[in-house]
XYZ file of C-alpha atoms in Angstrom:
481
model
C -55.883 -101.779 0.739
C -52.983 -100.120 -1.090
C -49.654 -100.293 0.692
C -49.345 -96.513 0.798
C -52.739 -96.262 2.522
C -51.646 -98.804 5.122
C -48.428 -96.840 5.649
C -50.303 -93.581 6.162
C -52.743 -95.176 8.557
C -49.946 -96.785 10.532
C -47.986 -93.531 10.749
C -51.023 -91.569 11.896
C -51.813 -94.336 14.362
C -48.305 -94.109 15.780
C -48.544 -90.340 16.142
C -51.923 -90.459 17.867
C -50.979 -93.360 20.111
C -47.724 -91.660 21.107
C -49.615 -88.472 21.964
C -52.098 -90.412 24.102
C -49.262 -92.341 25.813
C -47.530 -89.030 26.594
C -50.739 -87.668 28.118
C -51.231 -90.807 30.221
C -47.621 -90.655 31.382
C -48.119 -87.021 32.372
C -51.237 -87.985 34.334
C -49.417 -90.740 36.191
C -46.424 -88.532 36.968
C -48.669 -85.775 38.382
C -51.208 -87.968 40.140
C -50.165 -86.563 43.545
C -49.674 -82.980 42.390
C -52.040 -80.619 44.192
C -54.638 -79.188 41.832
C -53.674 -81.345 38.863
C -56.651 -82.590 36.856
C -56.780 -85.665 34.681
C -56.000 -84.874 31.041
C -57.661 -86.691 28.171
C -56.038 -86.886 24.743
C -58.841 -87.606 22.324
C -58.693 -88.691 18.715
C -60.855 -88.464 15.638
C -60.884 -89.914 12.128
C -59.649 -87.781 9.259
C -61.084 -87.495 5.768
C -59.022 -90.407 4.446
C -59.659 -92.615 7.457
C -56.425 -91.767 9.270
C -56.355 -91.101 13.013
C -55.959 -87.502 14.180
C -55.467 -86.055 17.669
C -57.807 -83.478 19.140
C -56.808 -80.904 21.799
C -56.173 -82.226 25.276
C -59.199 -81.778 27.515
C -59.746 -81.446 31.278
C -62.690 -83.037 33.040
C -63.611 -80.195 35.399
C -66.989 -79.479 36.982
C -67.184 -75.687 37.254
C -69.998 -75.869 39.825
C -68.012 -78.155 42.127
C -64.904 -76.020 41.691
C -66.808 -72.854 42.625
C -68.325 -74.622 45.623
C -64.866 -75.705 46.772
C -63.532 -72.168 46.399
C -66.401 -70.733 48.401
C -66.048 -73.345 51.111
C -62.298 -72.752 51.220
C -62.952 -69.068 51.852
C -65.341 -69.909 54.689
C -62.821 -72.328 56.202
C -60.051 -69.726 56.115
C -62.311 -67.068 57.587
C -63.257 -69.306 60.501
C -59.733 -70.664 60.965
C -58.189 -67.229 61.445
C -61.024 -66.319 63.819
C -60.505 -69.460 65.901
C -56.751 -68.855 66.020
C -56.976 -65.298 67.326
C -59.961 -65.962 69.593
C -58.011 -68.859 71.077
C -55.356 -66.350 72.139
C -58.062 -64.239 73.796
C -59.620 -67.223 75.556
C -56.260 -68.513 76.824
C -55.242 -65.116 78.158
C -58.607 -64.430 79.807
C -58.639 -67.850 81.447
C -61.581 -69.695 82.955
C -64.313 -67.632 84.658
C -63.781 -69.498 87.946
C -59.969 -69.381 87.921
C -58.172 -67.752 90.855
C -56.605 -65.246 88.467
C -59.835 -64.313 86.679
C -61.405 -60.874 86.683
C -64.327 -62.214 88.718
C -61.934 -63.645 91.306
C -60.096 -60.328 91.652
C -63.423 -58.531 92.208
C -64.340 -61.124 94.835
C -60.979 -60.534 96.515
C -61.783 -56.812 96.642
C -65.116 -57.641 98.234
C -63.350 -59.814 100.827
C -60.899 -57.025 101.570
C -63.784 -54.631 102.297
C -65.426 -57.345 104.389
C -62.288 -57.712 106.523
C -62.035 -53.938 106.844
C -65.638 -53.693 108.028
C -64.850 -56.127 110.849
C -61.812 -54.186 112.022
C -61.853 -50.655 110.527
C -59.185 -49.454 112.922
C -56.449 -51.728 111.549
C -54.411 -49.696 109.073
C -53.032 -52.745 107.219
C -56.564 -53.643 106.125
C -56.880 -50.304 104.318
C -53.720 -51.266 102.431
C -55.273 -54.650 101.645
C -58.284 -52.938 100.061
C -56.024 -50.683 97.994
C -53.956 -53.683 96.895
C -57.089 -55.634 95.978
C -58.387 -52.643 94.017
C -55.043 -52.399 92.251
C -55.321 -56.083 91.318
C -58.767 -55.474 89.783
C -57.472 -52.494 87.806
C -54.397 -54.362 86.604
C -56.525 -57.324 85.616
C -58.597 -55.025 83.434
C -55.393 -53.410 82.114
C -53.967 -56.834 81.233
C -57.123 -58.027 79.509
C -57.260 -54.788 77.544
C -53.623 -55.242 76.542
C -54.458 -58.731 75.281
C -57.168 -57.252 73.074
C -54.742 -54.606 71.813
C -52.060 -57.203 71.083
C -54.567 -59.376 69.230
C -55.754 -56.327 67.303
C -52.165 -55.552 66.313
C -51.666 -59.147 65.203
C -54.840 -58.996 63.106
C -53.726 -55.728 61.484
C -50.316 -57.197 60.657
C -51.934 -60.261 59.108
C -54.240 -58.017 57.073
C -51.184 -56.226 55.666
C -49.463 -59.522 54.850
C -52.595 -60.947 53.251
C -53.100 -57.838 51.115
C -49.548 -58.217 49.782
C -50.224 -61.883 48.984
C -53.543 -61.053 47.282
C -51.913 -58.443 45.046
C -49.322 -61.002 43.961
C -51.999 -63.623 43.265
C -53.889 -61.132 41.085
C -50.748 -60.496 39.046
C -50.170 -64.244 38.687
C -53.757 -64.810 37.518
C -53.336 -62.138 34.883
C -50.039 -63.658 33.758
C -51.625 -67.105 33.467
C -54.555 -65.600 31.561
C -52.083 -64.215 29.043
C -50.464 -67.641 28.623
C -53.833 -69.289 28.055
C -55.054 -66.736 25.524
C -51.717 -66.605 23.695
C -51.723 -70.375 23.072
C -55.436 -71.044 22.793
C -56.553 -73.121 19.835
C -55.014 -76.494 19.097
C -52.188 -76.076 21.631
C -52.416 -77.737 25.020
C -53.037 -75.116 27.735
C -54.589 -77.424 30.305
C -51.623 -77.162 32.675
C -51.944 -73.385 32.600
C -55.672 -73.748 33.257
C -54.895 -75.965 36.241
C -52.465 -73.349 37.516
C -55.081 -70.631 37.082
C -57.653 -72.675 38.980
C -55.171 -73.080 41.838
C -54.552 -69.322 41.872
C -58.269 -68.575 41.893
C -58.643 -71.059 44.748
C -55.918 -69.214 46.662
C -57.612 -65.895 45.983
C -60.983 -67.264 47.115
C -59.289 -68.416 50.283
C -58.472 -64.786 51.036
C -61.655 -62.978 49.976
C -65.011 -63.572 48.328
C -64.867 -63.090 44.555
C -66.891 -63.645 41.398
C -65.374 -65.024 38.173
C -66.461 -65.158 34.530
C -64.927 -66.931 31.540
C -64.375 -64.556 28.629
C -64.696 -65.639 24.958
C -60.906 -65.703 24.518
C -60.500 -68.169 27.385
C -59.355 -65.642 29.996
C -60.961 -65.557 33.433
C -62.299 -62.202 34.605
C -62.214 -61.712 38.378
C -64.379 -59.287 40.373
C -65.052 -58.605 44.031
C -68.474 -59.640 45.293
C -69.587 -56.019 45.144
C -68.604 -55.771 41.472
C -65.185 -54.133 41.532
C -62.963 -55.509 38.717
C -59.783 -57.193 39.896
C -58.430 -58.902 36.758
C -60.193 -57.933 33.548
C -58.706 -57.556 30.030
C -55.107 -57.591 31.300
C -55.884 -54.795 33.791
C -55.071 -55.701 37.393
C -56.442 -53.756 40.354
C -54.532 -53.237 43.602
C -55.614 -53.709 47.193
C -54.386 -51.484 49.998
C -54.793 -51.209 53.762
C -56.987 -48.500 55.265
C -60.368 -46.882 54.842
C -63.569 -47.519 56.761
C -63.599 -51.251 56.018
C -59.872 -51.779 56.571
C -59.080 -52.610 52.934
C -59.146 -50.400 49.837
C -59.291 -51.050 46.081
C -57.573 -49.008 43.388
C -58.110 -49.334 39.660
C -54.927 -48.825 37.603
C -54.731 -45.492 35.828
C -57.569 -44.017 37.838
C -57.133 -40.658 39.558
C -59.902 -41.479 42.045
C -59.048 -42.115 45.657
C -58.831 -45.742 46.780
C -62.323 -47.094 47.399
C -63.307 -49.184 50.420
C -64.066 -52.840 49.781
C -66.560 -54.905 51.762
C -65.069 -58.370 52.300
C -67.099 -61.041 54.048
C -65.210 -64.287 53.495
C -61.722 -65.742 53.372
C -58.729 -64.876 55.500
C -59.247 -61.155 54.921
C -62.923 -61.437 55.803
C -62.101 -63.158 59.092
C -59.342 -60.721 59.989
C -61.406 -57.649 59.132
C -64.380 -58.902 61.136
C -62.116 -59.393 64.127
C -60.413 -56.056 63.582
C -63.554 -54.009 62.959
C -66.209 -55.751 65.037
C -65.228 -58.590 67.373
C -62.186 -57.100 69.116
C -63.662 -53.595 69.484
C -66.727 -55.285 70.975
C -64.613 -57.145 73.540
C -62.762 -53.935 74.377
C -66.062 -52.080 74.800
C -67.235 -54.704 77.291
C -64.029 -54.392 79.300
C -64.325 -50.615 79.243
C -67.907 -50.787 80.512
C -67.004 -53.122 83.368
C -64.339 -50.612 84.375
C -66.871 -47.801 84.005
C -69.401 -49.668 86.129
C -66.907 -50.204 88.950
C -65.803 -46.569 88.880
C -69.313 -45.101 88.660
C -70.738 -47.199 91.479
C -67.920 -46.386 93.887
C -68.170 -42.703 92.934
C -71.918 -42.834 93.633
C -71.285 -43.796 97.280
C -68.558 -41.116 97.467
C -65.691 -43.592 97.578
C -63.624 -42.693 94.455
C -61.586 -45.903 94.543
C -60.937 -45.996 90.786
C -60.246 -43.324 88.214
C -58.550 -42.679 84.883
C -54.836 -43.356 85.172
C -54.812 -42.820 88.932
C -54.990 -39.026 88.740
C -57.919 -38.091 86.461
C -61.564 -38.570 87.289
C -63.822 -40.503 84.948
C -66.053 -37.576 84.102
C -69.375 -36.813 82.511
C -69.303 -34.925 79.229
C -68.627 -31.184 79.186
C -69.803 -28.698 80.253
C -70.567 -30.516 83.526
C -67.408 -32.636 83.473
C -68.019 -33.799 87.023
C -67.000 -37.259 88.267
C -69.313 -39.838 86.753
C -71.987 -41.346 89.018
C -75.265 -43.181 88.518
C -77.003 -39.857 87.975
C -74.111 -38.238 86.105
C -73.331 -40.553 83.173
C -69.726 -41.038 82.081
C -68.477 -39.410 78.906
C -68.636 -42.130 76.191
C -65.476 -40.743 74.592
C -63.548 -41.135 77.842
C -64.979 -44.606 78.394
C -63.392 -45.765 75.120
C -60.231 -47.624 76.097
C -60.878 -46.959 79.779
C -60.059 -50.541 80.802
C -56.477 -49.966 79.650
C -56.168 -46.886 81.901
C -58.251 -47.641 84.987
C -56.229 -47.448 88.192
C -56.686 -46.958 91.923
C -57.107 -43.278 92.729
C -53.815 -41.779 93.875
C -55.758 -39.611 96.324
C -57.037 -42.762 98.024
C -53.551 -44.247 98.087
C -52.268 -41.028 99.672
C -55.169 -40.902 102.160
C -56.616 -44.409 102.716
C -59.086 -43.026 105.281
C -61.241 -41.949 102.327
C -62.273 -45.623 102.319
C -63.566 -45.099 105.858
C -64.922 -41.561 105.696
C -65.768 -41.124 102.020
C -65.143 -38.028 99.883
C -67.009 -34.772 99.428
C -69.271 -34.671 96.369
C -69.511 -33.608 93.645
C -65.752 -33.296 92.941
C -64.802 -36.318 95.109
C -61.266 -34.973 95.482
C -61.427 -34.042 99.178
C -61.944 -36.426 102.073
C -65.218 -36.077 103.956
C -65.391 -35.231 107.597
C -63.916 -38.064 109.675
C -66.341 -40.602 111.040
C -65.965 -42.209 114.412
C -63.204 -44.889 114.321
C -65.670 -47.751 114.559
C -68.251 -46.272 112.187
C -68.482 -48.571 109.133
C -71.258 -46.734 107.307
C -69.158 -45.939 104.219
C -67.456 -49.347 104.243
C -70.833 -51.076 104.467
C -72.065 -49.002 101.527
C -69.127 -50.384 99.557
C -69.946 -53.933 100.609
C -73.532 -53.404 99.515
C -72.281 -52.714 95.974
C -70.917 -56.238 95.685
C -74.245 -57.750 96.738
C -76.323 -55.777 94.282
C -77.579 -57.571 91.177
C -79.061 -54.487 89.509
C -75.912 -52.580 88.630
C -76.447 -51.099 85.184
C -74.148 -52.151 82.359
C -74.269 -51.347 78.658
C -76.333 -54.115 77.051
C -75.558 -52.631 73.625
C -71.966 -53.892 73.871
C -72.997 -57.390 74.960
C -73.020 -57.175 78.745
C -76.106 -57.964 80.841
C -78.260 -54.879 81.328
C -78.314 -55.481 85.083
C -76.008 -57.720 87.091
C -73.565 -57.852 89.961
C -69.920 -56.979 89.422
C -68.921 -60.641 89.659
C -71.722 -61.840 87.389
C -70.901 -59.272 84.717
C -67.214 -60.278 84.839
C -68.084 -63.993 84.773
C -70.495 -63.603 81.864
C -67.912 -61.571 79.992
C -65.164 -64.185 80.267
C -67.610 -67.013 79.536
C -68.752 -65.207 76.402
C -65.203 -65.082 75.030
C -64.902 -68.856 75.340
C -68.296 -69.122 73.671
C -67.110 -67.027 70.736
C -64.189 -69.347 70.147
C -66.235 -72.514 70.656
C -68.938 -71.313 68.251
C -66.343 -70.451 65.605
C -64.664 -73.838 66.135
C -67.962 -75.664 65.657
C -68.628 -73.815 62.423
C -65.053 -74.473 61.290
C -65.388 -78.212 61.874
C -68.626 -78.243 59.876
C -67.112 -76.283 56.975
C -64.039 -78.514 56.933
C -66.267 -81.575 56.649
C -68.111 -79.961 53.739
C -64.813 -78.978 52.142
C -63.569 -82.566 52.362
C -66.795 -83.879 50.834
C -66.479 -81.530 47.863
C -62.774 -82.316 47.524
C -63.564 -86.026 47.391
C -66.172 -85.464 44.672
C -63.730 -83.411 42.618
C -61.013 -85.996 43.094
C -63.346 -88.781 41.951
C -64.295 -86.813 38.863
C -61.156 -84.891 37.924
C -58.376 -86.636 39.788
C -56.029 -89.213 38.310
C -56.871 -92.875 38.898
C -53.438 -94.401 38.495
C -54.770 -97.962 38.101
C -57.021 -96.929 35.229
C -54.241 -94.919 33.623
C -51.780 -97.841 33.811
C -54.336 -100.226 32.337
C -55.054 -97.856 29.451
C -51.335 -97.280 29.008
C -50.869 -101.006 28.477
C -53.600 -101.024 25.822
C -52.013 -98.072 24.019
C -48.581 -99.664 24.140
C -50.024 -102.722 22.418
C -51.656 -100.485 19.822
C -48.365 -98.705 19.281
C -46.628 -102.036 18.785
C -49.314 -103.131 16.290
C -48.868 -99.966 14.245
C -45.119 -100.454 14.365
C -45.533 -103.979 13.008
C -47.596 -102.605 10.133
C -44.735 -100.234 9.324
C -42.268 -103.085 9.492
C -44.424 -105.198 7.180
C -44.788 -102.325 4.707
C -41.059 -101.731 4.795
C -40.422 -105.419 4.040
C -42.854 -105.275 1.122
C -41.111 -102.208 -0.296
C -37.737 -103.922 0.130
C -38.975 -106.958 -1.812
C -40.485 -104.714 -4.460
C -37.242 -102.793 -4.964
C -35.315 -106.086 -5.120
C -37.695 -107.474 -7.742
C -37.409 -104.307 -9.834
C -33.626 -104.465 -9.790
């Protein structure tokens, strides 16, 4: 082999070996970096037999990566649900706790029971009013918990929308870096960064991605709205019927609603739009049931805010009873406003004598001091198991006051427990996929070090060839002189 050929081969060997050593060193240095994938510096043989490098490659399974992104979105959706439902469950307490809604209703029943035994003792009327106030305040407090959780969910939606808009801009920026340097330049680090960004975006909402011919990634919502396409980046906003809107840059159209079913946004919006309103509706209906049943026996113990009757819709607008259904519009949010009727507080004997229907604003004719007819009617309410509740909002169609309250609180714990079970399952799946990706695309430091040793020996061998060639040239020049 001519000396010049050996020199060329040695030089090309040094260049290729150095490039591969640099790639291995980069792998080892980033072995613990989140989202970093193993890089492979390949080589090929040129026309004259010299070694040539080929572009650095990543070993990435697109199917596994998409599965991880989807699972990550499901995990985030469930995690935010568990977090906020945990607040609800903690505040509502156990169904059998002394401070529970069911316990406060039982205390009201006991207060009526004591009054029925001694209806002439004025302090027992006060005890009934106080027990009724405790029931109302319990409903007020539970409603406030729902409102506070709703506010927290709305705030998190706003924060997540801001984060999503920034991620979209970062994806577009990384796309530009990839397409600007595509070809023989190494853009694998930028591709890793883009994958991490897409993973973050998938953790917030469900998306669809496509790889374009120039190497850019196009991102769409699940319902087909473009988010990052051809250097055009859409913007999310807060509002609209779904809670989140989408706006295409340069468009004069109004922001369009976006249906989001997964990720942090999906979990928050489900809570905001469905779960929490459902819990509030159940509380409102328990308050309605209490008010309606007491009105039906002409004992208007509860009303709206203490001064306004819970009425039927106009034009009747009479106090709601079993035969005069409550106005659904007034029932909305009623649990936050229910209170003991100020008229009863001012004239506790209404508990003994009842009120005059249909207005229920004037006390009925006094009964004999020992007559417990009205009080016994009230006690009968607590023993009934066929009180009608709104099954459409998740309450039993027929139940006692205590059973409806117990089922309600139990259901909130069930919501959280069910979400937690699903979360644990999704986390296990996420870890399984992560392990598969790590085995395929992660850096095995032991293998990298072993290959690094081989390449170092190859580098040294090529260097010795250069040294030998240099010595031959030196001897040749000396002989010529």
